[in-house]
Coordinates of N, CA and C in Angstrom, one line a residue:
X1 N -8.8 -39.5 -28.2 CA -8.5 -39.0 -26.8 C -7.0 -39.2 -26.5
X2 N -6.6 -40.5 -26.8 CA -5.2 -40.8 -26.6 C -4.2 -40.0 -27.4
X3 N -4.6 -39.8 -28.7 CA -3.8 -38.9 -29.5 C -3.7 -37.5 -29.0
X4 N -4.8 -37.0 -28.5 CA -4.8 -35.6 -28.0 C -3.9 -35.5 -26.8
X5 N -3.9 -36.5 -25.9 CA -3.1 -36.4 -24.7 C -1.6 -36.5 -25.1
X6 N -1.3 -37.4 -26.1 CA 0.1 -37.5 -26.6 C 0.6 -36.2 -27.2
X7 N -0.3 -35.5 -27.9 CA 0.1 -34.2 -28.5 C 0.4 -33.2 -27.4
X8 N -0.4 -33.2 -26.3 CA -0.2 -32.2 -25.2 C 1.1 -32.6 -24.6
X9 N 1.4 -33.9 -24.3 CA 2.6 -34.3 -23.7 C 3.8 -33.9 -24.6
X10 N 3.7 -34.0 -25.9 CA 4.8 -33.7 -26.8 C 5.1 -32.2 -26.8
X11 N 4.0 -31.4 -26.7 CA 4.1 -30.0 -26.7 C 4.8 -29.4 -25.5
X12 N 4.5 -30.2 -24.4 CA 5.1 -29.7 -23.1 C 6.5 -30.1 -23.0
X13 N 7.0 -31.0 -23.8 CA 8.4 -31.5 -23.7 C 9.2 -30.5 -24.5
X14 N 9.4 -29.4 -24.0 CA 10.2 -28.3 -24.7 C 11.5 -28.1 -23.9
X15 N 12.5 -27.7 -24.6 CA 13.9 -27.6 -23.9 C 14.0 -26.2 -23.3
X16 N 15.0 -26.1 -22.4 CA 15.3 -24.9 -21.8 C 15.7 -23.8 -22.8
X17 N 16.5 -24.1 -23.8 CA 16.9 -23.2 -24.8 C 15.7 -22.7 -25.7
X18 N 14.7 -23.6 -25.9 CA 13.6 -23.2 -26.7 C 12.7 -22.1 -25.9
X19 N 12.6 -22.3 -24.6 CA 11.8 -21.4 -23.8 C 12.6 -20.0 -23.8
X20 N 13.9 -20.1 -23.7 CA 14.7 -18.9 -23.6 C 14.6 -18.1 -24.9
X21 N 14.6 -18.8 -26.0 CA 14.5 -18.2 -27.3 C 13.1 -17.4 -27.5
X22 N 12.1 -18.0 -27.0 CA 10.7 -17.4 -27.1 C 10.8 -16.1 -26.3
X23 N 11.4 -16.1 -25.1 CA 11.4 -15.0 -24.2 C 12.3 -13.9 -24.8
X24 N 13.5 -14.3 -25.2 CA 14.5 -13.3 -25.7 C 14.0 -12.7 -27.0
X25 N 13.3 -13.4 -27.9 CA 12.8 -12.9 -29.1 C 11.8 -11.8 -28.9
X26 N 11.0 -12.0 -27.9 CA 10.0 -11.0 -27.6 C 10.7 -9.8 -26.9
X27 N 11.7 -10.0 -26.1 CA 12.4 -8.9 -25.4 C 13.1 -8.0 -26.4
X28 N 13.8 -8.7 -27.4 CA 14.6 -7.9 -28.4 C 13.6 -7.1 -29.3
X29 N 12.5 -7.7 -29.6 CA 11.5 -6.9 -30.4 C 11.0 -5.7 -29.6
X30 N 10.7 -5.9 -28.3 CA 10.2 -4.9 -27.5 C 11.2 -3.7 -27.4
X31 N 12.5 -4.1 -27.3 CA 13.5 -3.0 -27.2 C 13.5 -2.2 -28.5
X32 N 13.5 -2.9 -29.7 CA 13.4 -2.3 -31.0 C 12.2 -1.4 -31.1
X33 N 11.1 -1.9 -30.7 CA 9.8 -1.1 -30.7 C 9.9 0.1 -29.8
X34 N 10.5 0.0 -28.7 CA 10.7 1.1 -27.7 C 11.5 2.2 -28.3
X35 N 12.6 1.8 -29.0 CA 13.5 2.8 -29.6 C 12.8 3.5 -30.7
X36 N 12.0 2.8 -31.5 CA 11.3 3.4 -32.6 C 10.2 4.4 -32.0
X37 N 9.5 4.0 -31.0 CA 8.5 4.9 -30.4 C 9.1 6.1 -29.8
X38 N 10.3 6.0 -29.2 CA 11.0 7.2 -28.7 C 11.3 8.2 -29.8
X39 N 11.7 7.7 -30.9 CA 12.0 8.6 -32.0 C 10.8 9.3 -32.5
X40 N 9.7 8.6 -32.5 CA 8.4 9.3 -32.9 C 7.9 10.3 -31.9
X41 N 8.1 10.0 -30.6 CA 7.7 10.9 -29.6 C 8.6 12.2 -29.6
X42 N 9.9 12.0 -29.9 CA 10.7 13.2 -30.0 C 10.3 14.1 -31.1
X43 N 10.0 13.5 -32.2 CA 9.5 14.3 -33.4 C 8.2 15.1 -33.1
X44 N 7.3 14.4 -32.4 CA 6.0 15.0 -32.1 C 6.1 16.1 -31.0
X45 N 7.1 15.8 -30.1 CA 7.3 16.8 -29.1 C 7.9 18.1 -29.7
X46 N 8.8 18.0 -30.7 CA 9.3 19.1 -31.4 C 8.2 19.9 -32.1
X47 N 7.3 19.1 -32.7 CA 6.1 19.7 -33.4 C 5.3 20.5 -32.4
X48 N 5.0 19.9 -31.2 CA 4.2 20.6 -30.2 C 4.9 21.8 -29.7
X49 N 6.2 21.7 -29.5 CA 6.9 22.9 -29.0 C 6.9 24.1 -30.0
X50 N 6.9 23.7 -31.3 CA 6.8 24.8 -32.3 C 5.4 25.4 -32.3
X51 N 4.4 24.6 -32.1 CA 3.0 25.1 -32.0 C 2.8 26.1 -30.9
X52 N 3.5 25.8 -29.8 CA 3.4 26.6 -28.6 C 4.1 27.9 -28.8
X53 N 5.1 28.0 -29.7 CA 5.8 29.2 -30.0 C 5.2 30.0 -31.1
X54 N 4.2 29.5 -31.8 CA 3.6 30.1 -32.9 C 2.8 31.3 -32.5
X55 N 2.7 32.3 -33.3 CA 1.9 33.5 -33.1 C 0.4 33.2 -33.3
X56 N 0.1 32.1 -34.0 CA -1.2 31.7 -34.3 C -1.5 30.4 -33.6
X57 N -1.6 30.4 -32.3 CA -1.8 29.1 -31.6 C -3.2 28.6 -31.7
X58 N -3.4 27.3 -31.7 CA -4.7 26.7 -31.8 C -4.9 25.7 -30.6
X59 N -5.8 26.1 -29.7 CA -6.0 25.3 -28.4 C -6.3 23.9 -28.7
X60 N -7.3 23.7 -29.6 CA -7.7 22.3 -29.9 C -6.6 21.4 -30.5
X61 N -5.8 22.0 -31.4 CA -4.7 21.3 -32.0 C -3.7 20.9 -31.0
X62 N -3.3 21.9 -30.1 CA -2.4 21.6 -29.1 C -2.8 20.5 -28.1
X63 N -4.1 20.6 -27.7 CA -4.6 19.7 -26.7 C -4.6 18.3 -27.3
X64 N -5.0 18.2 -28.6 CA -5.0 16.9 -29.2 C -3.6 16.2 -29.3
X65 N -2.6 17.1 -29.4 CA -1.2 16.5 -29.5 C -0.8 16.2 -28.1
X66 N -1.1 17.0 -27.1 CA -0.8 16.6 -25.7 C -1.4 15.3 -25.3
X67 N -2.7 15.1 -25.8 CA -3.4 13.8 -25.5 C -2.7 12.6 -26.2
X68 N -2.4 12.8 -27.5 CA -1.7 11.8 -28.3 C -0.4 11.4 -27.6
X69 N 0.4 12.4 -27.2 CA 1.7 12.1 -26.7 C 1.6 11.4 -25.3
X70 N 0.6 11.8 -24.5 CA 0.3 11.1 -23.3 C 0.0 9.7 -23.4
X71 N -0.8 9.4 -24.5 CA -1.1 8.0 -24.8 C 0.1 7.2 -25.2
X72 N 0.9 7.8 -26.1 CA 2.1 7.1 -26.6 C 3.1 6.8 -25.5
X73 N 3.2 7.7 -24.5 CA 4.1 7.4 -23.4 C 3.5 6.3 -22.5
X74 N 2.2 6.2 -22.4 CA 1.6 5.1 -21.7 C 2.0 3.8 -22.4
X75 N 1.9 3.8 -23.7 CA 2.3 2.6 -24.4 C 3.8 2.3 -24.2
X76 N 4.6 3.3 -24.2 CA 6.0 3.2 -24.0 C 6.3 2.6 -22.6
X77 N 5.6 3.0 -21.6 CA 5.8 2.4 -20.3 C 5.4 0.9 -20.3
X78 N 4.3 0.6 -21.0 CA 3.9 -0.8 -21.1 C 5.0 -1.7 -21.8
X79 N 5.6 -1.1 -22.8 CA 6.7 -1.8 -23.5 C 7.8 -2.0 -22.5
X80 N 8.1 -1.0 -21.7 CA 9.1 -1.1 -20.7 C 8.9 -2.3 -19.7
X81 N 7.7 -2.4 -19.3 CA 7.4 -3.6 -18.4 C 7.7 -4.9 -19.1
X82 N 7.3 -5.0 -20.4 CA 7.6 -6.2 -21.1 C 9.1 -6.5 -21.2
X83 N 9.9 -5.5 -21.5 CA 11.3 -5.7 -21.5 C 11.9 -6.2 -20.2
X84 N 11.5 -5.5 -19.1 CA 12.1 -5.9 -17.8 C 11.6 -7.3 -17.4
X85 N 10.3 -7.5 -17.6 CA 9.8 -8.8 -17.1 C 10.3 -10.0 -18.0
X86 N 10.6 -9.7 -19.3 CA 11.2 -10.8 -20.1 C 12.6 -11.1 -19.6
X87 N 13.3 -10.0 -19.2 CA 14.7 -10.2 -18.7 C 14.6 -11.1 -17.4
X88 N 13.7 -10.8 -16.5 CA 13.5 -11.6 -15.3 C 13.2 -13.1 -15.6
X89 N 12.3 -13.3 -16.6 CA 11.9 -14.6 -17.0 C 13.0 -15.4 -17.6
X90 N 13.8 -14.6 -18.4 CA 14.9 -15.3 -19.1 C 15.9 -15.8 -18.1
X91 N 16.1 -15.2 -17.0 CA 17.0 -15.6 -16.0 C 16.4 -16.8 -15.1
X92 N 15.2 -17.1 -15.3 CA 14.5 -18.1 -14.5 C 13.9 -19.2 -15.4
X93 N 14.5 -19.4 -16.6 CA 14.0 -20.4 -17.5 C 14.0 -21.8 -16.9
X94 N 15.1 -22.2 -16.3 CA 15.2 -23.5 -15.7 C 14.1 -23.8 -14.7
X95 N 13.8 -22.8 -13.9 CA 12.7 -23.0 -12.9 C 11.4 -23.1 -13.6
X96 N 11.2 -22.4 -14.7 CA 9.9 -22.5 -15.5 C 9.8 -23.9 -16.1
X97 N 10.9 -24.4 -16.6 CA 10.9 -25.8 -17.2 C 10.6 -26.8 -16.1
X98 N 11.2 -26.7 -14.9 CA 11.1 -27.7 -13.9 C 9.7 -27.8 -13.3
X99 N 8.9 -26.7 -13.4 CA 7.6 -26.6 -12.8 C 6.6 -27.5 -13.5
X100 N 6.9 -27.8 -14.8 CA 6.1 -28.7 -15.6 C 4.6 -28.2 -15.7
X101 N 4.5 -26.9 -15.8 CA 3.2 -26.3 -16.1 C 2.3 -26.1 -14.8
X102 N 2.9 -26.4 -13.6 CA 2.2 -26.3 -12.4 C 2.4 -24.9 -11.8
X103 N 1.4 -24.1 -11.7 CA 1.6 -22.7 -11.3 C 1.9 -22.6 -9.8
X104 N 1.4 -23.6 -9.0 CA 1.6 -23.6 -7.6 C 3.1 -23.5 -7.2
X105 N 4.0 -24.1 -8.0 CA 5.4 -24.1 -7.7 C 6.1 -22.9 -8.3
X106 N 5.3 -22.0 -9.0 CA 5.9 -20.9 -9.7 C 5.2 -19.6 -9.4
X107 N 4.6 -19.5 -8.3 CA 3.7 -18.3 -8.0 C 4.5 -17.0 -8.1
X108 N 5.8 -17.0 -7.6 CA 6.6 -15.8 -7.6 C 6.9 -15.2 -9.0
X109 N 6.7 -16.1 -10.0 CA 7.0 -15.7 -11.4 C 5.7 -15.4 -12.2
X110 N 4.6 -15.8 -11.7 CA 3.4 -15.7 -12.5 C 3.0 -14.3 -12.8
X111 N 3.3 -13.4 -11.9 CA 3.0 -12.0 -12.2 C 3.7 -11.5 -13.4
X112 N 4.9 -11.9 -13.6 CA 5.7 -11.5 -14.8 C 5.2 -12.1 -16.1
X113 N 4.9 -13.4 -16.0 CA 4.4 -14.1 -17.2 C 3.0 -13.6 -17.6
X114 N 2.1 -13.4 -16.6 CA 0.8 -13.0 -17.0 C 0.8 -11.5 -17.4
X115 N 1.6 -10.7 -16.8 CA 1.7 -9.3 -17.1 C 2.2 -9.1 -18.5
X116 N 3.2 -9.9 -18.9 CA 3.7 -9.8 -20.3 C 2.6 -10.2 -21.3
X117 N 1.9 -11.3 -21.0 CA 0.8 -11.7 -21.9 C -0.3 -10.6 -22.0
X118 N -0.7 -10.1 -20.8 CA -1.7 -9.0 -20.8 C -1.3 -7.8 -21.6
X119 N -0.1 -7.3 -21.3 CA 0.4 -6.1 -21.9 C 0.6 -6.2 -23.4
X120 N 1.2 -7.3 -23.8 CA 1.4 -7.5 -25.3 C 0.1 -7.7 -26.0
X121 N -0.9 -8.3 -25.3 CA -2.2 -8.4 -25.9 C -2.9 -7.1 -26.1
X122 N -2.8 -6.2 -25.1 CA -3.4 -4.9 -25.1 C -2.7 -4.0 -26.2
X123 N -1.4 -4.2 -26.4 CA -0.7 -3.5 -27.4 C -0.8 -4.1 -28.8
X124 N -1.4 -5.3 -28.8 CA -1.6 -6.0 -30.1 C -0.3 -6.3 -30.8
X125 N 0.7 -6.8 -30.0 CA 2.0 -7.1 -30.6 C 2.0 -8.5 -31.2
X126 N 2.0 -8.6 -32.5 CA 1.9 -9.9 -33.2 C 3.2 -10.7 -32.9
X127 N 4.3 -10.0 -32.6 CA 5.5 -10.7 -32.3 C 5.5 -11.4 -31.0
X128 N 4.5 -11.1 -30.1 CA 4.3 -11.8 -28.8 C 3.5 -13.0 -28.9
X129 N 2.9 -13.3 -30.1 CA 2.0 -14.4 -30.3 C 2.6 -15.7 -29.9
X130 N 3.8 -16.0 -30.3 CA 4.4 -17.3 -29.9 C 4.6 -17.4 -28.4
X131 N 5.1 -16.4 -27.8 CA 5.3 -16.4 -26.4 C 4.0 -16.6 -25.7
X132 N 3.0 -15.8 -26.1 CA 1.7 -15.9 -25.4 C 1.0 -17.3 -25.5
X133 N 1.0 -17.8 -26.8 CA 0.4 -19.1 -27.0 C 1.0 -20.2 -26.2
X134 N 2.3 -20.1 -26.1 CA 3.1 -21.2 -25.4 C 2.7 -21.1 -23.9
X135 N 2.8 -19.9 -23.3 CA 2.6 -19.9 -21.8 C 1.1 -20.0 -21.5
X136 N 0.2 -19.5 -22.3 CA -1.2 -19.7 -22.1 C -1.5 -21.2 -22.0
X137 N -0.9 -22.0 -23.0 CA -1.1 -23.4 -23.0 C -0.4 -24.1 -21.9
X138 N 0.8 -23.8 -21.6 CA 1.7 -24.4 -20.7 C 1.1 -24.4 -19.3
X139 N 0.5 -23.2 -18.9 CA 0.0 -23.0 -17.6 C -1.6 -23.0 -17.5
X140 N -2.2 -23.4 -18.7 CA -3.6 -23.4 -18.8 C -4.3 -22.1 -18.4
X141 N -3.8 -21.0 -18.9 CA -4.3 -19.7 -18.6 C -5.3 -19.2 -19.7
X142 N -6.2 -18.3 -19.2 CA -7.2 -17.7 -20.1 C -6.8 -16.3 -20.3
X143 N -6.5 -15.8 -21.5 CA -6.1 -14.5 -21.7 C -7.1 -13.4 -21.3
X144 N -8.4 -13.8 -21.2 CA -9.4 -12.9 -20.7 C -9.6 -13.0 -19.2
X145 N -8.9 -13.8 -18.5 CA -9.1 -14.0 -17.1 C -7.7 -14.2 -16.4
X146 N -6.8 -13.3 -16.6 CA -5.5 -13.3 -16.0 C -5.6 -12.7 -14.6
X147 N -5.2 -13.4 -13.6 CA -5.4 -13.0 -12.2 C -4.1 -12.4 -11.6
X148 N -3.0 -12.5 -12.2 CA -1.8 -12.1 -11.6 C -1.0 -10.9 -12.3
X149 N -1.8 -10.1 -13.0 CA -1.2 -9.0 -13.7 C -0.9 -7.8 -12.8
X150 N 0.3 -7.2 -13.0 CA 0.7 -6.1 -12.2 C -0.4 -5.0 -12.3
X151 N -1.0 -4.5 -11.2 CA -2.1 -3.6 -11.2 C -1.7 -2.3 -11.9
X152 N -0.4 -1.9 -11.9 CA 0.0 -0.7 -12.6 C -0.3 -0.8 -14.1
X153 N -0.2 -2.0 -14.6 CA -0.4 -2.2 -16.1 C -1.9 -2.2 -16.4
X154 N -2.7 -2.9 -15.6 CA -4.1 -2.9 -15.8 C -4.7 -1.5 -15.7
X155 N -4.2 -0.7 -14.7 CA -4.7 0.6 -14.5 C -4.4 1.5 -15.8
X156 N -3.3 1.2 -16.5 CA -3.0 2.0 -17.7 C -4.0 1.8 -18.8
X157 N -4.7 0.6 -18.7 CA -5.6 0.3 -19.8 C -7.1 0.3 -19.4
X158 N -7.4 1.0 -18.3 CA -8.8 1.1 -17.8 C -9.7 1.8 -18.8
X159 N -9.1 2.7 -19.6 CA -9.8 3.4 -20.7 C -9.0 3.5 -22.0
X160 N -9.7 3.7 -23.1 CA -9.1 3.7 -24.4 C -8.2 4.9 -24.6
X161 N -8.6 6.0 -23.9 CA -7.9 7.3 -24.1 C -7.4 7.8 -22.8
X162 N -6.4 8.6 -22.8 CA -5.9 9.2 -21.5 C -6.9 10.1 -20.9
X163 N -7.0 10.1 -19.6 CA -7.9 11.1 -18.9 C -7.3 12.4 -18.7
X164 N -8.0 13.4 -18.2 CA -7.5 14.7 -18.1 C -6.3 14.8 -17.1
X165 N -6.3 13.9 -16.1 CA -5.2 13.9 -15.1 C -3.9 13.4 -15.8
X166 N -4.0 12.4 -16.6 CA -2.9 11.8 -17.3 C -2.3 12.9 -18.3
X167 N -3.2 13.6 -19.0 CA -2.8 14.6 -19.9 C -2.1 15.7 -19.2
X168 N -2.6 16.1 -18.0 CA -2.0 17.2 -17.3 C -0.7 16.8 -16.7
X169 N -0.5 15.5 -16.3 CA 0.8 15.0 -15.9 C 1.8 15.1 -17.0
X170 N 1.4 14.8 -18.2 CA 2.3 14.9 -19.3 C 2.7 16.3 -19.6
X171 N 1.6 17.2 -19.6 CA 1.9 18.6 -19.8 C 2.9 19.2 -18.9
X172 N 2.8 18.7 -17.6 CA 3.8 19.2 -16.6 C 5.2 18.8 -17.0
X173 N 5.4 17.5 -17.3 CA 6.7 17.1 -17.7 C 7.2 17.7 -18.9
X174 N 6.3 18.0 -19.9 CA 6.7 18.6 -21.1 C 7.1 20.1 -20.9
X175 N 6.3 20.8 -20.1 CA 6.6 22.2 -19.7 C 8.0 22.3 -19.0
X176 N 8.2 21.4 -18.1 CA 9.5 21.4 -17.4 C 10.7 21.1 -18.3
X177 N 10.5 20.2 -19.2 CA 11.6 19.9 -20.1 C 11.9 21.0 -21.1
X178 N 10.9 21.7 -21.6 CA 11.1 22.8 -22.5 C 11.1 24.2 -21.9
X179 N 11.1 24.3 -20.6 CA 11.2 25.6 -20.0 C 10.0 26.5 -20.2
X180 N 8.8 25.9 -20.2 CA 7.6 26.7 -20.5 C 6.8 26.9 -19.2
X181 N 6.4 28.2 -18.9 CA 5.7 28.5 -17.7 C 4.2 28.1 -17.8
X182 N 3.6 28.1 -16.7 CA 2.1 27.8 -16.7 C 1.3 28.9 -17.5
X183 N 1.7 30.1 -17.3 CA 1.1 31.2 -18.0 C 1.2 31.1 -19.5
X184 N 2.4 30.8 -19.9 CA 2.7 30.6 -21.4 C 1.9 29.4 -21.9
X185 N 1.9 28.3 -21.2 CA 1.2 27.1 -21.6 C -0.3 27.3 -21.8
X186 N -0.9 28.1 -20.8 CA -2.3 28.2 -20.8 C -2.8 29.5 -21.5
X187 N -1.9 30.1 -22.2 CA -2.2 31.4 -22.9 C -3.5 31.4 -23.8
X188 N -3.7 30.2 -24.4 CA -4.9 30.1 -25.4 C -6.1 29.4 -24.7
X189 N -6.0 29.3 -23.4 CA -7.2 28.7 -22.7 C -7.1 27.4 -22.1
X190 N -5.9 26.7 -22.2 CA -5.7 25.5 -21.5 C -5.9 25.7 -20.0
X191 N -6.1 24.6 -19.2 CA -6.2 24.8 -17.8 C -5.3 23.8 -17.1
X192 N -4.1 23.7 -17.7 CA -3.1 22.8 -17.1 C -2.6 23.4 -15.8
X193 N -2.3 22.5 -14.8 CA -1.8 23.0 -13.5 C -0.4 22.4 -13.3
X194 N 0.6 23.3 -13.2 CA 2.0 22.9 -13.1 C 2.6 23.1 -11.8
X195 N 1.9 23.4 -10.7 CA 2.5 23.6 -9.4 C 3.0 22.3 -8.9
X196 N 3.9 22.3 -8.0 CA 4.6 21.1 -7.4 C 5.1 20.2 -8.5
X197 N 5.6 20.8 -9.6 CA 6.1 20.0 -10.7 C 7.2 19.1 -10.4
X198 N 8.2 19.5 -9.6 CA 9.3 18.7 -9.3 C 9.0 17.5 -8.4
X199 N 8.2 17.7 -7.3 CA 7.9 16.6 -6.5 C 7.0 15.6 -7.1
X200 N 6.0 16.1 -8.0 CA 5.1 15.2 -8.6 C 5.8 14.4 -9.7
X201 N 6.8 15.0 -10.4 CA 7.5 14.3 -11.4 C 8.3 13.1 -10.8
X202 N 8.8 13.3 -9.6 CA 9.6 12.2 -9.0 C 8.7 11.0 -8.8
X203 N 7.4 11.2 -8.4 CA 6.5 10.1 -8.1 C 5.7 9.7 -9.3
X204 N 5.9 10.4 -10.4 CA 5.2 10.0 -11.7 C 6.1 9.2 -12.6
X205 N 5.5 8.0 -13.0 CA 6.3 7.1 -13.8 C 6.5 7.6 -15.2
X206 N 5.7 8.7 -15.6 CA 5.8 9.2 -17.0 C 6.9 10.2 -17.1
X207 N 8.1 9.9 -16.6 CA 9.2 10.9 -16.6 C 10.3 10.5 -17.5
X208 N 10.0 9.9 -18.7 CA 11.1 9.5 -19.6 C 11.7 10.8 -20.1
X209 N 13.0 10.8 -20.3 CA 13.8 11.9 -20.8 C 14.1 11.6 -22.2
X210 N 13.4 12.3 -23.2 CA 13.6 12.1 -24.6 C 14.6 13.1 -25.2
X211 N 15.2 13.9 -24.3 CA 16.0 15.0 -24.9 C 17.4 14.6 -25.2
X212 N 17.8 13.4 -24.8 CA 19.2 13.0 -25.0 C 19.5 12.8 -26.5
X213 N 20.6 13.3 -26.9 CA 21.0 13.2 -28.3 C 21.3 11.7 -28.7
X214 N 21.7 10.9 -27.7 CA 21.9 9.5 -27.9 C 20.8 8.7 -27.2
X215 N 19.7 8.3 -27.8 CA 18.6 7.6 -27.2 C 18.9 6.2 -26.9
X216 N 20.1 5.7 -27.0 CA 20.4 4.3 -26.9 C 21.4 4.0 -25.7
X217 N 21.4 5.0 -24.8 CA 22.3 4.7 -23.6 C 21.5 3.8 -22.7
X218 N 22.2 3.2 -21.7 CA 21.6 2.3 -20.8 C 20.6 2.9 -19.9
X219 N 19.5 2.1 -19.7 CA 18.4 2.5 -18.8 C 18.4 1.4 -17.7
X220 N 18.6 1.9 -16.5 CA 18.5 0.9 -15.4 C 17.1 0.9 -14.8
X221 N 16.6 -0.2 -14.5 CA 15.2 -0.3 -14.0 C 15.2 -1.2 -12.8
X222 N 14.6 -0.7 -11.7 CA 14.5 -1.4 -10.5 C 13.1 -2.1 -10.4
X223 N 13.1 -3.3 -10.1 CA 11.8 -4.1 -9.9 C 11.9 -4.9 -8.6
X224 N 11.2 -4.5 -7.6 CA 11.2 -5.2 -6.3 C 9.8 -5.6 -6.1
X225 N 9.4 -6.8 -6.4 CA 8.0 -7.3 -6.3 C 7.7 -7.7 -4.9
X226 N 6.7 -7.1 -4.3 CA 6.3 -7.4 -2.9 C 5.8 -8.8 -2.8
X227 N 5.3 -9.4 -3.8 CA 4.6 -10.7 -3.7 C 5.5 -11.9 -3.9
X228 N 6.8 -11.6 -4.0 CA 7.7 -12.8 -4.2 C 9.0 -12.5 -3.4
X229 N 9.9 -13.5 -3.5 CA 11.1 -13.5 -2.8 C 12.3 -12.9 -3.5
X230 N 12.0 -12.3 -4.7 CA 13.1 -11.8 -5.5 C 13.5 -10.4 -5.1
X231 N 14.7 -10.0 -5.2 CA 15.2 -8.7 -5.0 C 16.0 -8.3 -6.2
X232 N 15.2 -7.8 -7.2 CA 15.8 -7.7 -8.6 C 16.2 -6.2 -8.8
X233 N 17.5 -6.0 -8.8 CA 18.0 -4.6 -8.9 C 18.8 -4.4 -10.2
X234 N 18.7 -3.2 -10.7 CA 19.5 -2.7 -11.8 C 19.6 -3.7 -12.9
X235 N 18.4 -3.9 -13.6 CA 18.4 -4.7 -14.8 C 18.7 -3.7 -16.0
X236 N 19.8 -3.9 -16.6 CA 20.2 -3.0 -17.6 C 19.6 -3.3 -19.0
X237 N 19.0 -2.3 -19.6 CA 18.4 -2.4 -20.9 C 19.0 -1.4 -21.8
X238 N 19.5 -1.7 -23.0 CA 20.0 -0.7 -23.9 C 18.9 0.2 -24.4
X239 N 18.9 1.4 -24.0 CA 17.8 2.3 -24.3 C 18.1 3.7 -24.0
X240 N 17.2 4.5 -23.6 CA 17.2 5.9 -23.4 C 18.2 6.3 -22.3
X241 N 18.3 7.6 -22.1 CA 19.2 8.1 -21.1 C 19.1 7.4 -19.7
X242 N 20.3 7.1 -19.1 CA 20.3 6.3 -17.9 C 19.3 6.9 -16.8
X243 N 18.4 6.1 -16.4 CA 17.4 6.6 -15.5 C 16.7 5.4 -14.7
X244 N 16.3 5.6 -13.5 CA 15.7 4.6 -12.8 C 14.2 4.7 -12.9
X245 N 13.6 3.6 -13.3 CA 12.1 3.5 -13.3 C 11.7 2.6 -12.2
X246 N 10.9 3.1 -11.3 CA 10.5 2.3 -10.1 C 9.2 1.5 -10.5
X247 N 9.3 0.2 -10.5 CA 8.2 -0.7 -10.8 C 7.6 -1.4 -9.6
X248 N 7.8 -0.7 -8.4 CA 7.3 -1.4 -7.2 C 5.8 -1.4 -7.3
X249 N 5.2 -2.5 -6.8 CA 3.7 -2.6 -6.7 C 3.2 -1.7 -5.7

């Protein structure tokens, strides 16, 4: 019993730089993964665009690709949350260290910590294992019972596959990007609805622009959490074309 308590005490005696390394390592991997995913999405979008221009179109093949791309963008959004939240946590390492594992004194940051654990677990990111194990132990959290996850993230994983509304949202953004009309899109029997495309895209978080020739320009992301006292603005992440992603709860 005494040895076990000593081990716990030793594990909790971690330095500020060690915590920062755990956070930064995950963030850098997430940025790399995001850039790789964007390249794959660009390739598949080009493939889908060619299918839509073909004289021998196949409805099932097209819909399957729309569904696949919709799912990939959902994963991309999740990676984006991880990047932004890791940046926030990296700036608050000293506060994390001083709380000594007591969540009561760190409530404003728990949504970021638990959201990163939840999101990386759902994406099965092995590179997040060290981050997750440390924070799960440090705050005595249960990965299957995280109570402070951003609802936007949990909502994205309510089902294994994208639903018809999510696929339709992606079809709208795709059609707008490539200049495809609703009639052209639905020519082989799809039932996508593209009306109010501009206003809905503004409110839709799935509006990544993958058309940039340089996919590594800065992306600015706003995160103003209603549940805490932070006013976190313009967190720069080296990534896709400069764009604001609103992460308000």
